[in-house]
XYZ file of C-alpha atoms in Angstrom:
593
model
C 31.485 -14.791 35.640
C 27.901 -15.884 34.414
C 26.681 -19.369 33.367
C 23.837 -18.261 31.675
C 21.864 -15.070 29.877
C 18.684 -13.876 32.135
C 16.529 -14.143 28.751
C 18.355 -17.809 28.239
C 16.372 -19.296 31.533
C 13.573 -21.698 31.195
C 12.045 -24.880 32.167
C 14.453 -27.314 30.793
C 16.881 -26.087 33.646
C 15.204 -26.451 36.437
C 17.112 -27.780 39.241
C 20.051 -26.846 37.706
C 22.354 -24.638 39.179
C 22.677 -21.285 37.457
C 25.060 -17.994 38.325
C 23.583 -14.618 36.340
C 25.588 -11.106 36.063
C 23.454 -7.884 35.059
C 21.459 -5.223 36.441
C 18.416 -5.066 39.105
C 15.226 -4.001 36.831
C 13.237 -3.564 40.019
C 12.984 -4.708 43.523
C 10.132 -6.065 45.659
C 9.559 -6.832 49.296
C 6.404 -9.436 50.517
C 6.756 -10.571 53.359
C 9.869 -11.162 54.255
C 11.193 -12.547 50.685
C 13.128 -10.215 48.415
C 12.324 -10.310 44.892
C 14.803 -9.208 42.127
C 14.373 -9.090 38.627
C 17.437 -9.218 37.006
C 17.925 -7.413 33.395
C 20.809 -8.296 30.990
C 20.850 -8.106 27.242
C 18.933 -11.262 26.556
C 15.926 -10.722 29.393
C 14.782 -10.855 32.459
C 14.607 -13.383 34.888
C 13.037 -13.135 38.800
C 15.049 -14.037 41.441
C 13.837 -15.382 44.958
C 15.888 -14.517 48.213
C 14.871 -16.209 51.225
C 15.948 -14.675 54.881
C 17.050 -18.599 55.551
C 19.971 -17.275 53.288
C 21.326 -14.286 55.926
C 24.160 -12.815 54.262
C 22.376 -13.093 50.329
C 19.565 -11.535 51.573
C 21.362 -8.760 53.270
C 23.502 -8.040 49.855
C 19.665 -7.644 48.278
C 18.142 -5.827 50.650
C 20.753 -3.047 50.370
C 20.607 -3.638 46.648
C 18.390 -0.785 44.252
C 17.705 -0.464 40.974
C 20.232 -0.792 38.182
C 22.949 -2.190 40.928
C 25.253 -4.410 38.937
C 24.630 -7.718 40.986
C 25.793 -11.043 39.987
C 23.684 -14.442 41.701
C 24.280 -18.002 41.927
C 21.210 -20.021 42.667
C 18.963 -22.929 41.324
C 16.386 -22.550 38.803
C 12.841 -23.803 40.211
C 9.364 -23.621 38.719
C 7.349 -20.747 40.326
C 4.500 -21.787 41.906
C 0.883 -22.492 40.739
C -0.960 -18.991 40.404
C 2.286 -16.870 39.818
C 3.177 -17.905 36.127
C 3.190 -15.334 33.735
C 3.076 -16.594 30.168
C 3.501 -13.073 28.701
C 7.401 -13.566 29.866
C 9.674 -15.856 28.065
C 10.974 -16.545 31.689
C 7.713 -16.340 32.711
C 7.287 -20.117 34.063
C 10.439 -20.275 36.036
C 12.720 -18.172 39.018
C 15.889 -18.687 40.794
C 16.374 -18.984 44.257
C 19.494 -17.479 45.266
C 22.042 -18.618 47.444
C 24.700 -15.729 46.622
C 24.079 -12.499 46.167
C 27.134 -10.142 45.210
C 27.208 -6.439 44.406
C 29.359 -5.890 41.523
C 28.369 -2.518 41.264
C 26.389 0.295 43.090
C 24.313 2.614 40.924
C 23.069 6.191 41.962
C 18.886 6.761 41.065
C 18.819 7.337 37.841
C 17.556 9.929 35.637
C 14.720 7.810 34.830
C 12.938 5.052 35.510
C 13.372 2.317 32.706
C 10.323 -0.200 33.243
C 7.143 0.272 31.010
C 5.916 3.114 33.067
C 8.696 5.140 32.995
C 7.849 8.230 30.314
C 10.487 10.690 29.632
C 11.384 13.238 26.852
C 13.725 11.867 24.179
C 16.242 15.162 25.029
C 16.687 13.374 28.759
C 16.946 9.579 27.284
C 19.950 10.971 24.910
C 21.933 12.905 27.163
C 21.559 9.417 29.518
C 21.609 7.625 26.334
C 23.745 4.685 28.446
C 20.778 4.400 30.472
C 18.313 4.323 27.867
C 19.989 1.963 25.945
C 19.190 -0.637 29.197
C 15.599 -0.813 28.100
C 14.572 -3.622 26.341
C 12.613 -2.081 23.707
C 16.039 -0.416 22.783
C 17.699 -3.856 23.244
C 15.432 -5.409 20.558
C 15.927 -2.817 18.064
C 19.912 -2.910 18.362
C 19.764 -6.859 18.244
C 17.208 -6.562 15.162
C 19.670 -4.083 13.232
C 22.680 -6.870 14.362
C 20.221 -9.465 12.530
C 20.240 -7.529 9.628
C 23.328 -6.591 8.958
C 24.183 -10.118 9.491
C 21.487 -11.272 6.899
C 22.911 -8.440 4.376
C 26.400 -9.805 4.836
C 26.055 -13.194 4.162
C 23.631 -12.711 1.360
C 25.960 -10.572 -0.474
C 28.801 -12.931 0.293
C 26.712 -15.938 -1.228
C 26.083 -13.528 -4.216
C 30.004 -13.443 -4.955
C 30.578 -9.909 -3.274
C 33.564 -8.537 -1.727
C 33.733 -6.706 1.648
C 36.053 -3.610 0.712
C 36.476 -0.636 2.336
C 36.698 2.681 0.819
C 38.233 6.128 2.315
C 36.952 8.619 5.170
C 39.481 11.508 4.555
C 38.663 11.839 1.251
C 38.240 15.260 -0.902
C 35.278 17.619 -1.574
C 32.941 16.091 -4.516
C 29.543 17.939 -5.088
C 27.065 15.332 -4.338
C 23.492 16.958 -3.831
C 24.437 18.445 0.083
C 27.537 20.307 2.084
C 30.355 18.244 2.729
C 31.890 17.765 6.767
C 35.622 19.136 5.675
C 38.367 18.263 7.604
C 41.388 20.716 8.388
C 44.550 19.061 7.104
C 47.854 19.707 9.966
C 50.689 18.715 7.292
C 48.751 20.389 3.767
C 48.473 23.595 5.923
C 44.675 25.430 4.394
C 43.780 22.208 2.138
C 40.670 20.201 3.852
C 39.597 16.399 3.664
C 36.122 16.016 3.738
C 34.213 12.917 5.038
C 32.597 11.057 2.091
C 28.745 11.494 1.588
C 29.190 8.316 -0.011
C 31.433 5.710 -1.632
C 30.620 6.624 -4.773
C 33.388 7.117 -6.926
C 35.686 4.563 -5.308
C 33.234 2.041 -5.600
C 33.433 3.313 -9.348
C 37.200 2.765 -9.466
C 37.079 -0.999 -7.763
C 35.266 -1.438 -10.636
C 37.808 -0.165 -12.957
C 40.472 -2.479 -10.931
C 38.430 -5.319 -11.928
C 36.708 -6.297 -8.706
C 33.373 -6.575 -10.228
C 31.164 -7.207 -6.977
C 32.035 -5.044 -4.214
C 29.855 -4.176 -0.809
C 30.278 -2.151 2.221
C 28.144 -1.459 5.138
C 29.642 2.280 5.014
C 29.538 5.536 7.219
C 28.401 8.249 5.644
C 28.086 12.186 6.357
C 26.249 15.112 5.103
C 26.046 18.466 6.507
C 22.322 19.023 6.052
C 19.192 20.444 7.592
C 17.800 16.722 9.646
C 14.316 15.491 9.574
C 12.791 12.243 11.156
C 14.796 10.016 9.036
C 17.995 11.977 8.566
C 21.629 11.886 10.711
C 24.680 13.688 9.989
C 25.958 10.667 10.120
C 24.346 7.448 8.624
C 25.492 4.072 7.246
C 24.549 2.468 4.021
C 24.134 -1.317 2.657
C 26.482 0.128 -0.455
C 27.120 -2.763 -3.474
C 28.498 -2.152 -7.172
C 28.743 -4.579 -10.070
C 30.062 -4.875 -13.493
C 28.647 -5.766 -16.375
C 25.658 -5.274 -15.371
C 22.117 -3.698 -17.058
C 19.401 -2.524 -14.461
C 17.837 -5.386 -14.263
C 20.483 -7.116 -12.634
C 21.233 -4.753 -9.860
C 17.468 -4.699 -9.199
C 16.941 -8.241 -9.163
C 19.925 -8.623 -6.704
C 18.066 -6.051 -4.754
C 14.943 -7.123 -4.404
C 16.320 -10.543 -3.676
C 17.739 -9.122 -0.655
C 15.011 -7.434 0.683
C 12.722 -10.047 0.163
C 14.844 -12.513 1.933
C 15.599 -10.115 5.365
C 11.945 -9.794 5.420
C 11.188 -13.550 5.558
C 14.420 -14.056 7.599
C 13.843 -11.610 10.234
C 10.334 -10.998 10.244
C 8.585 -13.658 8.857
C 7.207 -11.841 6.290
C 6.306 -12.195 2.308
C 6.672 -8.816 0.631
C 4.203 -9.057 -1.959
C 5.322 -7.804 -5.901
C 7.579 -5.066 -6.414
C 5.678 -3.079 -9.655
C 7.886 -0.492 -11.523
C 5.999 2.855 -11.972
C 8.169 5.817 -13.968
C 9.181 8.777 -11.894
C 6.503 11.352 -14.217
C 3.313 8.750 -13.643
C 4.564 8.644 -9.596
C 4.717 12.460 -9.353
C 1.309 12.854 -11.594
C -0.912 10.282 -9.768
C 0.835 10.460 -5.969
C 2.937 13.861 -6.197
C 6.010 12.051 -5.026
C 8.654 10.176 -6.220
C 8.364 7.858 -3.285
C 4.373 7.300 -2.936
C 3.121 5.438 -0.684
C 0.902 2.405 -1.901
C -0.786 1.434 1.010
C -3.176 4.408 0.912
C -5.866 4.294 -1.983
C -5.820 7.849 -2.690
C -4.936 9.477 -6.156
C -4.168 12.966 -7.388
C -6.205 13.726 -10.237
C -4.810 16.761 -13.304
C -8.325 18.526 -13.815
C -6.145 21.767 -15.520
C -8.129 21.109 -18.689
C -11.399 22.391 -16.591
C -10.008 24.867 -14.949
C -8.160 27.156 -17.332
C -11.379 29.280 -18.082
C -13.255 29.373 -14.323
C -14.103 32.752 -13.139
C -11.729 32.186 -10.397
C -8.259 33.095 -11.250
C -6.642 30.567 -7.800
C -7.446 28.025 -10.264
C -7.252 29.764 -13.371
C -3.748 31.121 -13.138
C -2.103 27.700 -12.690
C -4.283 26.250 -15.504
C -2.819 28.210 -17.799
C 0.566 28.296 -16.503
C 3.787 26.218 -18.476
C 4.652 25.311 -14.949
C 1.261 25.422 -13.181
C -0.759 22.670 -11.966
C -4.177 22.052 -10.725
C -5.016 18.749 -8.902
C -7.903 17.765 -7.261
C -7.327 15.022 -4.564
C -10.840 12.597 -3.577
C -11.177 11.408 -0.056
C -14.279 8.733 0.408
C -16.568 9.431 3.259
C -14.657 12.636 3.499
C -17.561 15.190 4.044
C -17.549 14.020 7.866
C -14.789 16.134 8.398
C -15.312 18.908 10.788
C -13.976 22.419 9.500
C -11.317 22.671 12.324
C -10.132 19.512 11.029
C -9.826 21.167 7.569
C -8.617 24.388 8.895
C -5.952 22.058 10.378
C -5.001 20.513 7.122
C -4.911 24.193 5.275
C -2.248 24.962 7.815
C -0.732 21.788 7.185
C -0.234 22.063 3.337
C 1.103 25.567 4.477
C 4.044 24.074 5.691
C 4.666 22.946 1.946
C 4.321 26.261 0.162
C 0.554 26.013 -0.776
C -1.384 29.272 -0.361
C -4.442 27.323 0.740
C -6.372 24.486 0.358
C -9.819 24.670 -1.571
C -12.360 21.868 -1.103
C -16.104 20.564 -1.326
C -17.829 18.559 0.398
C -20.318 16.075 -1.763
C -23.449 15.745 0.778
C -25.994 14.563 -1.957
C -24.844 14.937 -5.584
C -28.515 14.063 -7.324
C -29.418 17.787 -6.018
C -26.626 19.242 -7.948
C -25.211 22.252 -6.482
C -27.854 22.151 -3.814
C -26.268 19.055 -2.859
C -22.440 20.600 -2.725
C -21.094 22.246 0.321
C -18.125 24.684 -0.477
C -17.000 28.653 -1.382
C -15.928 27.500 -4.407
C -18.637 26.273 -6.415
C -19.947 29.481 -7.754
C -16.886 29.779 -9.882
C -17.202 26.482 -11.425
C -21.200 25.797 -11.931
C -20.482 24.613 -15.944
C -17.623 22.362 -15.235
C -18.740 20.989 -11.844
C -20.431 17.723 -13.599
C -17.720 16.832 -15.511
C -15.362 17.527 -12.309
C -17.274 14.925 -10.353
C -16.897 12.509 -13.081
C -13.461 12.344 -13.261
C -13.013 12.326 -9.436
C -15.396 9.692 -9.223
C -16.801 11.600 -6.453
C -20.123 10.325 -4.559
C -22.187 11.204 -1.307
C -20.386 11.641 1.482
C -16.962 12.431 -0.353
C -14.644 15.400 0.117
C -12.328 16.740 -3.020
C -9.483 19.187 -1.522
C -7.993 21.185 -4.425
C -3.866 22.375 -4.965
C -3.617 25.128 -7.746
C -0.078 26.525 -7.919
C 3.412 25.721 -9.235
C 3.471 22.206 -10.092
C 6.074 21.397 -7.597
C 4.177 23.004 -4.847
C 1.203 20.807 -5.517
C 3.070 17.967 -5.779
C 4.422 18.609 -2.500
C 1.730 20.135 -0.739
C -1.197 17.308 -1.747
C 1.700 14.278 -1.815
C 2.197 15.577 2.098
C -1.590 15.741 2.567
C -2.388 12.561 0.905
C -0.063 10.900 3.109
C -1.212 12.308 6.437
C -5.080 12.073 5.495
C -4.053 8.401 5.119
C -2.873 8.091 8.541
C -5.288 10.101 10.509
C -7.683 8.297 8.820
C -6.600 4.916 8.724
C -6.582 3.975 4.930
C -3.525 1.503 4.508
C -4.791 -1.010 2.757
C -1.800 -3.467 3.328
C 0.746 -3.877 5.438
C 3.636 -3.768 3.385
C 3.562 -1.771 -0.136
C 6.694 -1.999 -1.637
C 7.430 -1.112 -5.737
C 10.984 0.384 -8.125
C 10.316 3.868 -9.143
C 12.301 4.273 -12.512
C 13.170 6.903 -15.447
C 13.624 9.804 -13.111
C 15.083 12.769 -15.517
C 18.171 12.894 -15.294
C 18.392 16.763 -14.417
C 16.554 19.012 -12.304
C 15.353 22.639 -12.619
C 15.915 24.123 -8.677
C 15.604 27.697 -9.494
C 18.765 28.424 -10.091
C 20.890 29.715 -12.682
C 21.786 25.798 -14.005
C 20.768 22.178 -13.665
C 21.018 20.538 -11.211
C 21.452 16.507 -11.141
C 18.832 14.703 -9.886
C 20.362 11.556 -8.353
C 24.347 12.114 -8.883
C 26.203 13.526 -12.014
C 27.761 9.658 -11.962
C 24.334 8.564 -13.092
C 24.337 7.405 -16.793
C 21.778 9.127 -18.812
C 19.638 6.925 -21.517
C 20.877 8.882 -24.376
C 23.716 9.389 -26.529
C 26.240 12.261 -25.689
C 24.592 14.378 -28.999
C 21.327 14.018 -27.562
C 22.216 15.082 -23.740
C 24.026 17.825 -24.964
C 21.024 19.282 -27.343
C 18.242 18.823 -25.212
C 19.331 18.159 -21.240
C 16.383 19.154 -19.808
C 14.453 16.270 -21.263
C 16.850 13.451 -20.817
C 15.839 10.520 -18.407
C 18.496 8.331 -16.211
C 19.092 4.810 -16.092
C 18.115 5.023 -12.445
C 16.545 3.174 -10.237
C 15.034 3.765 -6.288
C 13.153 0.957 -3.904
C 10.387 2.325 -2.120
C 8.587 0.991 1.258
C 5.246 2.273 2.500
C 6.402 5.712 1.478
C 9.700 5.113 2.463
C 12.502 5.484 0.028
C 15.099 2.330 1.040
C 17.467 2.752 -1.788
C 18.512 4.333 -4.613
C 21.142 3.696 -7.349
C 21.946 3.285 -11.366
C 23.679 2.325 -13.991
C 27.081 4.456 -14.013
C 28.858 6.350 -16.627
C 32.024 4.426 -17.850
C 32.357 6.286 -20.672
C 35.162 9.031 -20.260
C 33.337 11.506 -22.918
C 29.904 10.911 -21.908
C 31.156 12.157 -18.201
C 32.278 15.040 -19.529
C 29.346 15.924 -21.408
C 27.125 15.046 -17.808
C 29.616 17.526 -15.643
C 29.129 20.594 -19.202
C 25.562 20.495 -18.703
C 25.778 20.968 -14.797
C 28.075 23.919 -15.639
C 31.619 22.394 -14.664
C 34.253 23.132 -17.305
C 37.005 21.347 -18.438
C 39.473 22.983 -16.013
C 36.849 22.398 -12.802
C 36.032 18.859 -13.979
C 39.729 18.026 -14.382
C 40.442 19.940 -10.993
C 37.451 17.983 -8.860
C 37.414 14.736 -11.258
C 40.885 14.630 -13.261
C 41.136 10.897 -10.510
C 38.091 9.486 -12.263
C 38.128 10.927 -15.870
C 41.754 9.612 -15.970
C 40.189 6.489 -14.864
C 37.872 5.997 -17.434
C 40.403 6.393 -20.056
C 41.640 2.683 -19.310
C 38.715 0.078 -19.974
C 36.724 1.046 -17.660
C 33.522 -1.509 -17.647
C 29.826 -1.111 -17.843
C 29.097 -1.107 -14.141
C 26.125 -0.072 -11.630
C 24.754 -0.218 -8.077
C 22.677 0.384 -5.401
C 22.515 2.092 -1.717
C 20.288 1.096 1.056
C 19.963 3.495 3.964
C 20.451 0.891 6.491
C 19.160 3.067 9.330
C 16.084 3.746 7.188
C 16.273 -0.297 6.993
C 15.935 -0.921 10.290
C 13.138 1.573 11.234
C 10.826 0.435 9.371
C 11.127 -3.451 10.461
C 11.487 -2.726 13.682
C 8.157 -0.006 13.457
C 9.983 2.806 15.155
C 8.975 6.655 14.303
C 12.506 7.932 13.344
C 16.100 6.265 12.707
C 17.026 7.430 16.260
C 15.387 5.034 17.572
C 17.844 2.680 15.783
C 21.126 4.356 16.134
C 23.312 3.659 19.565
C 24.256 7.101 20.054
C 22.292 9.657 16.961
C 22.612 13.081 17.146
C 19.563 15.659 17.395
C 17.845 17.605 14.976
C 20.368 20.148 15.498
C 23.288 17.870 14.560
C 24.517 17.686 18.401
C 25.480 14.823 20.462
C 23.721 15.573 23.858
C 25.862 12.474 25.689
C 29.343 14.032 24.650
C 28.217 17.793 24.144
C 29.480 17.566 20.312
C 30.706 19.873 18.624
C 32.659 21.612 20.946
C 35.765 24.276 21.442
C 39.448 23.246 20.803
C 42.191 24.830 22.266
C 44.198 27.930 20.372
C 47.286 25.444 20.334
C 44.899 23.155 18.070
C 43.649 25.342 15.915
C 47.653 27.106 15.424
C 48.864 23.556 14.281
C 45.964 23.401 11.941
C 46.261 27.135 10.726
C 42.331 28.141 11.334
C 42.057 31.033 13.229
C 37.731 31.701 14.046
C 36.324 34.735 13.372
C 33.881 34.410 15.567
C 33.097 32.634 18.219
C 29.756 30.850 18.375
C 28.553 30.771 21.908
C 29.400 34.450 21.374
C 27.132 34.920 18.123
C 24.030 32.768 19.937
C 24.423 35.455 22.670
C 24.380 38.328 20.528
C 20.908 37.204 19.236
């Protein structure tokens, strides 16, 4: 039906006759000559209707925005004074000689040129419509781009494209699984895989040694900015392979989208262990761009006259941190009643600070409630802050994984609301992450995956778990964690040993795992990998604020799917053949609250 894209039109076709198919962006009447620009995937291009044309210019004076309209005309150069270079069509229009309505459209819900401002809850229950907008266009195309790059890079690096199950079964893996009622095992459940893990493990038993997938994932979890119930991952595995390898691969592939796709020269990747990351940035994934350190000053604080900092000090698991911002004594104390509350969020009880106005008067010179309880340590406190006029030092004293938290959180928005990034790009590997994790309760917990191979020998991990690092690995972006993966177990007893330190017997392991254990019995190689969150990916080249942005059709914060009104009922008849009968209802439970 078309000859040509809207976005395809330029000077090297004019006089040429052209026929376009897509939607009216917006309509304009001088003087007797109809203006339309048309909108399709690739652009927009303006189209002239004269009146010497009767029955086109009818057609487009009946036509409104987002009619489906398709137009035959001949491309001309628009005249002197009406160019507009800031359009890649800019230089050129068509003047129509047919104009035919493929389509009516009803007003819609919202307007979708570059004044048209609408609440995100409207744009996804219309998400058809919103999709129409070229800034939505360009981020769809750009995550097309990608994935293309991904594919053929991996392909060049002797990968295979494999798929791996949906219905699979439950496998703890760090967050609830989606289970799926099964009609013909009447009370057994599928669930949807949170990732490809342990098939990916068994293609590398089979002897596949490279294997990728650009895979859907699920997880039943509470959602932030950069989280979907359902997501996709750039998922690769390889044999014989140390962590160098699967990094280098990595990093290969990163680097090349970037100067594929955006023109752009990551600079070096630097490795930083997981205990220096949480010590000088209070997160595992720190962002580099912003010049701001946490500094330990426990040693001074353990015998202050004030026991908020005191306690901690002297706790096993306490911490006290003192976090410098230059040229911070500017800020107003709303702004750092505003930032109190905002540690809050993070479990912090409050957030002590001074202000350094003019340090050669000593404590004359310091502006805070807190410096009464420190006069014979304040020196030495400056010193190691590095503190000078016109600074501010904020203070976390608590648990050491609510400092972490609260001033990695703080650090990270004083950067922004401040403008601090120093670059543009800040990428770097985090590495030895433990390879367990103390959540509070009653046992370990894993930190990445029980999958992941610990450094040690089975003796050691079984004597002294709590110490014992990983052979993983995770790629971080401007605060952004990409990717994550290791080096895998592929040893059938060290497995074991992994799933009797996370509390999973024999009988469990060979209940939940008996598929991969039995595996592993039958030469089973040395094998690792790596997951990209390719929706994660995406955001960040594209510069959107959350992966939504990125995703055709994403769910809310809630987990619900405005366009479709997902989750919903099913009848009684469904539910019989699947033998589930509710016990409540839950539009019935939201009313009784």
């Amino acid at each position: 039906m078309r000859s040509h894209y809207c976005g395809q039109l330029n000077e090297t076709l004019v006089d040429q006759q052209v026929t376009l198919c897509g939607w009216v962006h917006r309509r304009r009447d001088h003087g007797g000559v109809i203006f339309l620009d048309m909108r399709d995937r690739d652009g927009i291009a303006q189209v002239v209707v004269d009146p010497d044309t009767a029955e086109a210019f009818a057609t487009a004076d009946r036509a409104r925005n987002e009619f489906v309209l398709r137009i035959q005309g001949r491309v001309r150069l628009r005249p002197e004074g009406t160019q507009n270079p800031n359009m890649p069509t800019g230089m050129i229009e068509v003047l129509a000689k047919d104009v035919e309505v493929l389509n009516t459209a009803a007003t819609p819900p919202f307007q979708l040129d570059e004044h048209g401002k609408v609440g995100e809850e409207v744009r996804l229950k219309h998400r058809y419509i919103d999709l129409r907008r070229p800034e939505m266009i360009d981020k769809l195309r750009l995550r097309s781009r990608i994935t293309h790059r991904v594919r053929a890079f991996l392909e060049d690096e002797g990968f295979l494209d494999i798929e791996t199950p949906i219905l699979t079964r439950a496998t703890p893996e760090g967050a609830r699984d989606y289970l799926v009622p099964s009609r013909t095992h009447a009370g057994s459940f599928f669930a949807l895989p949170q990732s490809p893990q342990l098939f990916k493990q068994l293609l590398m038993v089979s002897g596949f040694d490279r294997y990728y997938q650009i895979a859907k994932c699920f997880r039943d979890e509470d959602l932030r900015a950069d989280r979907q119930p359902e997501f996709t991952q750039i998922d690769l595995e390889a044999s014989f392979v140390e962590e160098d390898d699967i990094m280098g691969i990595a990093e290969s592939m990163i680097r090349s989208l970037f100067r594929e796709v955006l023109d752009v020269e990551l600079p070096e990747f630097p490795r930083m262990p997981y205990a220096e990351a949480m010590s000088r940035y209070g997160s595992d994934k720190p962002d580099l761009r912003i010049p701001l350190e946490l500094v330990d000053v426990d040693d001074l604080m353990k015998n202050v006259d004030f026991k908020v900092f005191s306690g901690p000090a002297n706790a096993e698991d306490g911490r006290v941190a003192a976090l410098k911002v230059s040229g911070g004594a500017k800020l107003t104390r709303k702004e750092i009643d505003d930032y109190t509350k905002f540690v809050g969020i993070y479990g912090a009880k409050g957030l002590a600070w001074i202000k350094v106005n003019e340090r050669a008067k000593g404590l004359e010179g310091l502006q805070s409630p807190i410096v009464k309880f420190m006069e014979d340590v304040i020196e030495e406190l400056l010193d190691r802050t590095g503190a000078e006029d016109g600074d501010i030092i904020f203070f976390g004293a608590d648990k050491a994984r609510i400092v972490n938290e609260a001033l990695g959180a703080l650090r990270v928005k004083l950067g922004e609301d401040l403008e601090l990034y120093t670059q543009e790009w800040a990428p770097l590997w985090v590495v030895d992450f433990p390879m367990f994790e103390d959540d509070g309760s009653a046992r370990l917990q894993a930190l990445h995956h029980p999958f992941t191979a610990p450094s040690c020998d089975v003796e050691t991990l079984r004597t002294n778990p709590a110490v014992a690092l990983s052979r993983a690995y995770d790629m971080v972006l401007n605060g952004t964690e990409l990717g994550g993966g290791s080096i895998r177990i592929h040893d059938q007893a060290m497995q074991r040993a992994v799933l009797e330190v996370l509390g999973i017997d024999q009988a469990e392991a060979d209940e939940k795992f008996g598929f991969l254990l039995e595996a592993l019995k039958f030469g089973a190689p040395p094998h690792g990998g790596l997951a990209f969150g390719l929706d994660r990916l995406v955001m960040l080249m594209s510069g959107a604020r959350t992966i939504r942005e990125v995703i055709a059709f994403p769910k809310t914060q809630s987990a619900a799917c405005l366009l479709t009104d997902a989750p919903g009922d099913v009848s009684q008849e469904q539910l019989k053949e699947l033998s589930i009968r509710l016990r409540h209802k839950a539009k019935a439970e939201h009313t009784d609250e």
